[in-house]
Amino acid sequence: LDGSHWTIASIDGRPVRTARATEIRFEGDRITGNAGCNSFGGAYRIDRGSLSASRVISTKMACPGPGMEVEGKFLSIIAGPARVALRDRTLTLSSAKGNTTLTRLD
């Protein structure tokens, strides 16, 4: 995932539409981006096919529409462990909190 750039396509099988564009970046051992409302960043690791994010911090703006709900769900999923499935330009993360499908932007 290092050096890749994604957008959130769906959460729990429902297409994501937010006022602010979603953008997720993996760089080294860091995950950063915007999951629909606030900017966030933290560490991540993949162990035995599962991703877990830690020490995630974010700005604390309130956003109208579904942005905050999408963001909350996404951050709970990546807290992990979330099973990683990578196929072509699609990344699926599945955890006990739900699943999200990302589409590669780069």
PDB file of C-alpha atoms in Angstrom:
ATOM      1  CA  LEU A   1       0.000   0.000   0.000  1.00  0.00           C
ATOM      2  CA  ASP A   2       2.992   2.290   0.481  1.00  0.00           C
ATOM      3  CA  GLY A   3       2.762   5.277  -1.852  1.00  0.00           C
ATOM      4  CA  SER A   4      -0.866   4.636  -2.854  1.00  0.00           C
ATOM      5  CA  HIS A   5      -3.753   7.129  -2.978  1.00  0.00           C
ATOM      6  CA  TRP A   6      -7.453   6.129  -2.645  1.00  0.00           C
ATOM      7  CA  THR A   7     -11.016   7.383  -2.371  1.00  0.00           C
ATOM      8  CA  ILE A   8     -13.801   5.719  -0.380  1.00  0.00           C
ATOM      9  CA  ALA A   9     -16.244   4.130  -2.843  1.00  0.00           C
ATOM     10  CA  SER A  10     -18.583   2.412  -0.368  1.00  0.00           C
ATOM     11  CA  ILE A  11     -19.140   1.519   3.261  1.00  0.00           C
ATOM     12  CA  ASP A  12     -21.108  -1.594   4.166  1.00  0.00           C
ATOM     13  CA  GLY A  13     -22.084  -1.948   0.507  1.00  0.00           C
ATOM     14  CA  ARG A  14     -23.607   1.541   0.228  1.00  0.00           C
ATOM     15  CA  PRO A  15     -22.024   4.088  -2.161  1.00  0.00           C
ATOM     16  CA  VAL A  16     -20.358   7.024  -0.401  1.00  0.00           C
ATOM     17  CA  ARG A  17     -21.360  10.555  -1.364  1.00  0.00           C
ATOM     18  CA  THR A  18     -20.046  13.362   0.793  1.00  0.00           C
ATOM     19  CA  ALA A  19     -19.794  17.134   0.311  1.00  0.00           C
ATOM     20  CA  ARG A  20     -16.003  16.917   0.686  1.00  0.00           C
ATOM     21  CA  ALA A  21     -14.029  14.477  -1.444  1.00  0.00           C
ATOM     22  CA  THR A  22     -12.671  11.481   0.445  1.00  0.00           C
ATOM     23  CA  GLU A  23      -8.951  10.873   0.082  1.00  0.00           C
ATOM     24  CA  ILE A  24      -6.802   8.248   1.776  1.00  0.00           C
ATOM     25  CA  ARG A  25      -3.003   8.024   1.426  1.00  0.00           C
ATOM     26  CA  PHE A  26      -0.619   5.330   2.604  1.00  0.00           C
ATOM     27  CA  GLU A  27       2.978   6.536   2.944  1.00  0.00           C
ATOM     28  CA  GLY A  28       5.547   4.412   4.747  1.00  0.00           C
ATOM     29  CA  ASP A  29       3.869   3.402   7.999  1.00  0.00           C
ATOM     30  CA  ARG A  30       1.449   6.379   7.939  1.00  0.00           C
ATOM     31  CA  ILE A  31      -2.171   6.686   6.823  1.00  0.00           C
ATOM     32  CA  THR A  32      -3.526  10.194   6.193  1.00  0.00           C
ATOM     33  CA  GLY A  33      -6.418  11.838   4.438  1.00  0.00           C
ATOM     34  CA  ASN A  34      -9.970  13.034   4.669  1.00  0.00           C
ATOM     35  CA  ALA A  35     -12.729  10.483   5.240  1.00  0.00           C
ATOM     36  CA  GLY A  36     -15.631  12.798   4.413  1.00  0.00           C
ATOM     37  CA  CYS A  37     -15.359  15.611   6.947  1.00  0.00           C
ATOM     38  CA  ASN A  38     -12.093  16.087   8.871  1.00  0.00           C
ATOM     39  CA  SER A  39      -8.447  15.581   8.007  1.00  0.00           C
ATOM     40  CA  PHE A  40      -6.877  12.670   9.871  1.00  0.00           C
ATOM     41  CA  GLY A  41      -3.540  10.948  10.254  1.00  0.00           C
ATOM     42  CA  GLY A  42      -1.960   8.113  12.161  1.00  0.00           C
ATOM     43  CA  ALA A  43       0.195   5.044  12.006  1.00  0.00           C
ATOM     44  CA  TYR A  44      -0.843   1.776  10.402  1.00  0.00           C
ATOM     45  CA  ARG A  45       0.539  -1.692  10.041  1.00  0.00           C
ATOM     46  CA  ILE A  46      -0.396  -4.827   8.193  1.00  0.00           C
ATOM     47  CA  ASP A  47       0.109  -8.122   9.970  1.00  0.00           C
ATOM     48  CA  ARG A  48      -0.972 -11.481   8.516  1.00  0.00           C
ATOM     49  CA  GLY A  49      -3.255  -9.808   5.978  1.00  0.00           C
ATOM     50  CA  SER A  50      -4.965  -7.474   8.458  1.00  0.00           C
ATOM     51  CA  LEU A  51      -4.583  -3.708   8.748  1.00  0.00           C
ATOM     52  CA  SER A  52      -4.698  -1.848  12.055  1.00  0.00           C
ATOM     53  CA  ALA A  53      -4.380   1.924  12.436  1.00  0.00           C
ATOM     54  CA  SER A  54      -3.194   3.450  15.693  1.00  0.00           C
ATOM     55  CA  ARG A  55      -2.578   6.864  17.187  1.00  0.00           C
ATOM     56  CA  VAL A  56      -5.071   8.335  14.714  1.00  0.00           C
ATOM     57  CA  ILE A  57      -5.812  12.016  15.265  1.00  0.00           C
ATOM     58  CA  SER A  58      -8.173  14.269  13.349  1.00  0.00           C
ATOM     59  CA  THR A  59      -9.462  17.797  13.194  1.00  0.00           C
ATOM     60  CA  LYS A  60     -12.802  18.311  14.938  1.00  0.00           C
ATOM     61  CA  MET A  61     -15.056  20.182  12.534  1.00  0.00           C
ATOM     62  CA  ALA A  62     -18.761  19.472  12.296  1.00  0.00           C
ATOM     63  CA  CYS A  63     -19.905  18.803   8.749  1.00  0.00           C
ATOM     64  CA  PRO A  64     -23.418  18.821   7.290  1.00  0.00           C
ATOM     65  CA  GLY A  65     -24.756  15.792   5.466  1.00  0.00           C
ATOM     66  CA  PRO A  66     -23.338  12.273   5.613  1.00  0.00           C
ATOM     67  CA  GLY A  67     -19.651  13.277   5.946  1.00  0.00           C
ATOM     68  CA  MET A  68     -19.396  12.785   9.691  1.00  0.00           C
ATOM     69  CA  GLU A  69     -21.166   9.421   9.581  1.00  0.00           C
ATOM     70  CA  VAL A  70     -18.898   8.165   6.776  1.00  0.00           C
ATOM     71  CA  GLU A  71     -15.826   9.415   8.618  1.00  0.00           C
ATOM     72  CA  GLY A  72     -16.810   7.783  11.918  1.00  0.00           C
ATOM     73  CA  LYS A  73     -17.526   4.453  10.266  1.00  0.00           C
ATOM     74  CA  PHE A  74     -14.304   4.508   8.225  1.00  0.00           C
ATOM     75  CA  LEU A  75     -12.140   5.334  11.246  1.00  0.00           C
ATOM     76  CA  SER A  76     -13.781   2.568  13.293  1.00  0.00           C
ATOM     77  CA  ILE A  77     -13.082   0.051  10.505  1.00  0.00           C
ATOM     78  CA  ILE A  78      -9.394   0.962  10.144  1.00  0.00           C
ATOM     79  CA  ALA A  79      -8.900   0.798  13.915  1.00  0.00           C
ATOM     80  CA  GLY A  80      -8.930  -2.898  13.039  1.00  0.00           C
ATOM     81  CA  PRO A  81      -7.975  -5.394  12.723  1.00  0.00           C
ATOM     82  CA  ALA A  82      -9.429  -5.133   9.211  1.00  0.00           C
ATOM     83  CA  ARG A  83      -8.818  -7.899   6.691  1.00  0.00           C
ATOM     84  CA  VAL A  84      -7.146  -6.521   3.546  1.00  0.00           C
ATOM     85  CA  ALA A  85      -8.257  -7.630   0.069  1.00  0.00           C
ATOM     86  CA  LEU A  86      -6.508  -5.941  -2.854  1.00  0.00           C
ATOM     87  CA  ARG A  87      -7.689  -6.602  -6.390  1.00  0.00           C
ATOM     88  CA  ASP A  88      -6.716  -4.462  -9.368  1.00  0.00           C
ATOM     89  CA  ARG A  89      -7.583  -0.883  -8.346  1.00  0.00           C
ATOM     90  CA  THR A  90      -9.891  -1.883  -5.477  1.00  0.00           C
ATOM     91  CA  LEU A  91      -8.961  -2.226  -1.806  1.00  0.00           C
ATOM     92  CA  THR A  92     -11.490  -3.754   0.587  1.00  0.00           C
ATOM     93  CA  LEU A  93     -11.057  -3.529   4.358  1.00  0.00           C
ATOM     94  CA  SER A  94     -13.354  -5.747   6.448  1.00  0.00           C
ATOM     95  CA  SER A  95     -13.560  -5.737  10.240  1.00  0.00           C
ATOM     96  CA  ALA A  96     -16.035  -6.501  12.999  1.00  0.00           C
ATOM     97  CA  LYS A  97     -17.129  -2.829  12.677  1.00  0.00           C
ATOM     98  CA  GLY A  98     -18.040  -3.139   8.972  1.00  0.00           C
ATOM     99  CA  ASN A  99     -16.375  -3.006   5.596  1.00  0.00           C
ATOM    100  CA  THR A 100     -15.237  -0.338   3.204  1.00  0.00           C
ATOM    101  CA  THR A 101     -14.198  -0.454  -0.424  1.00  0.00           C
ATOM    102  CA  LEU A 102     -11.642   2.055  -1.695  1.00  0.00           C
ATOM    103  CA  THR A 103     -10.854   2.877  -5.334  1.00  0.00           C
ATOM    104  CA  ARG A 104      -7.297   3.753  -6.298  1.00  0.00           C
ATOM    105  CA  LEU A 105      -6.737   7.307  -7.519  1.00  0.00           C
ATOM    106  CA  ASP A 106      -3.133   7.082  -8.748  1.00  0.00           C
TER     107      ASP A 106
END
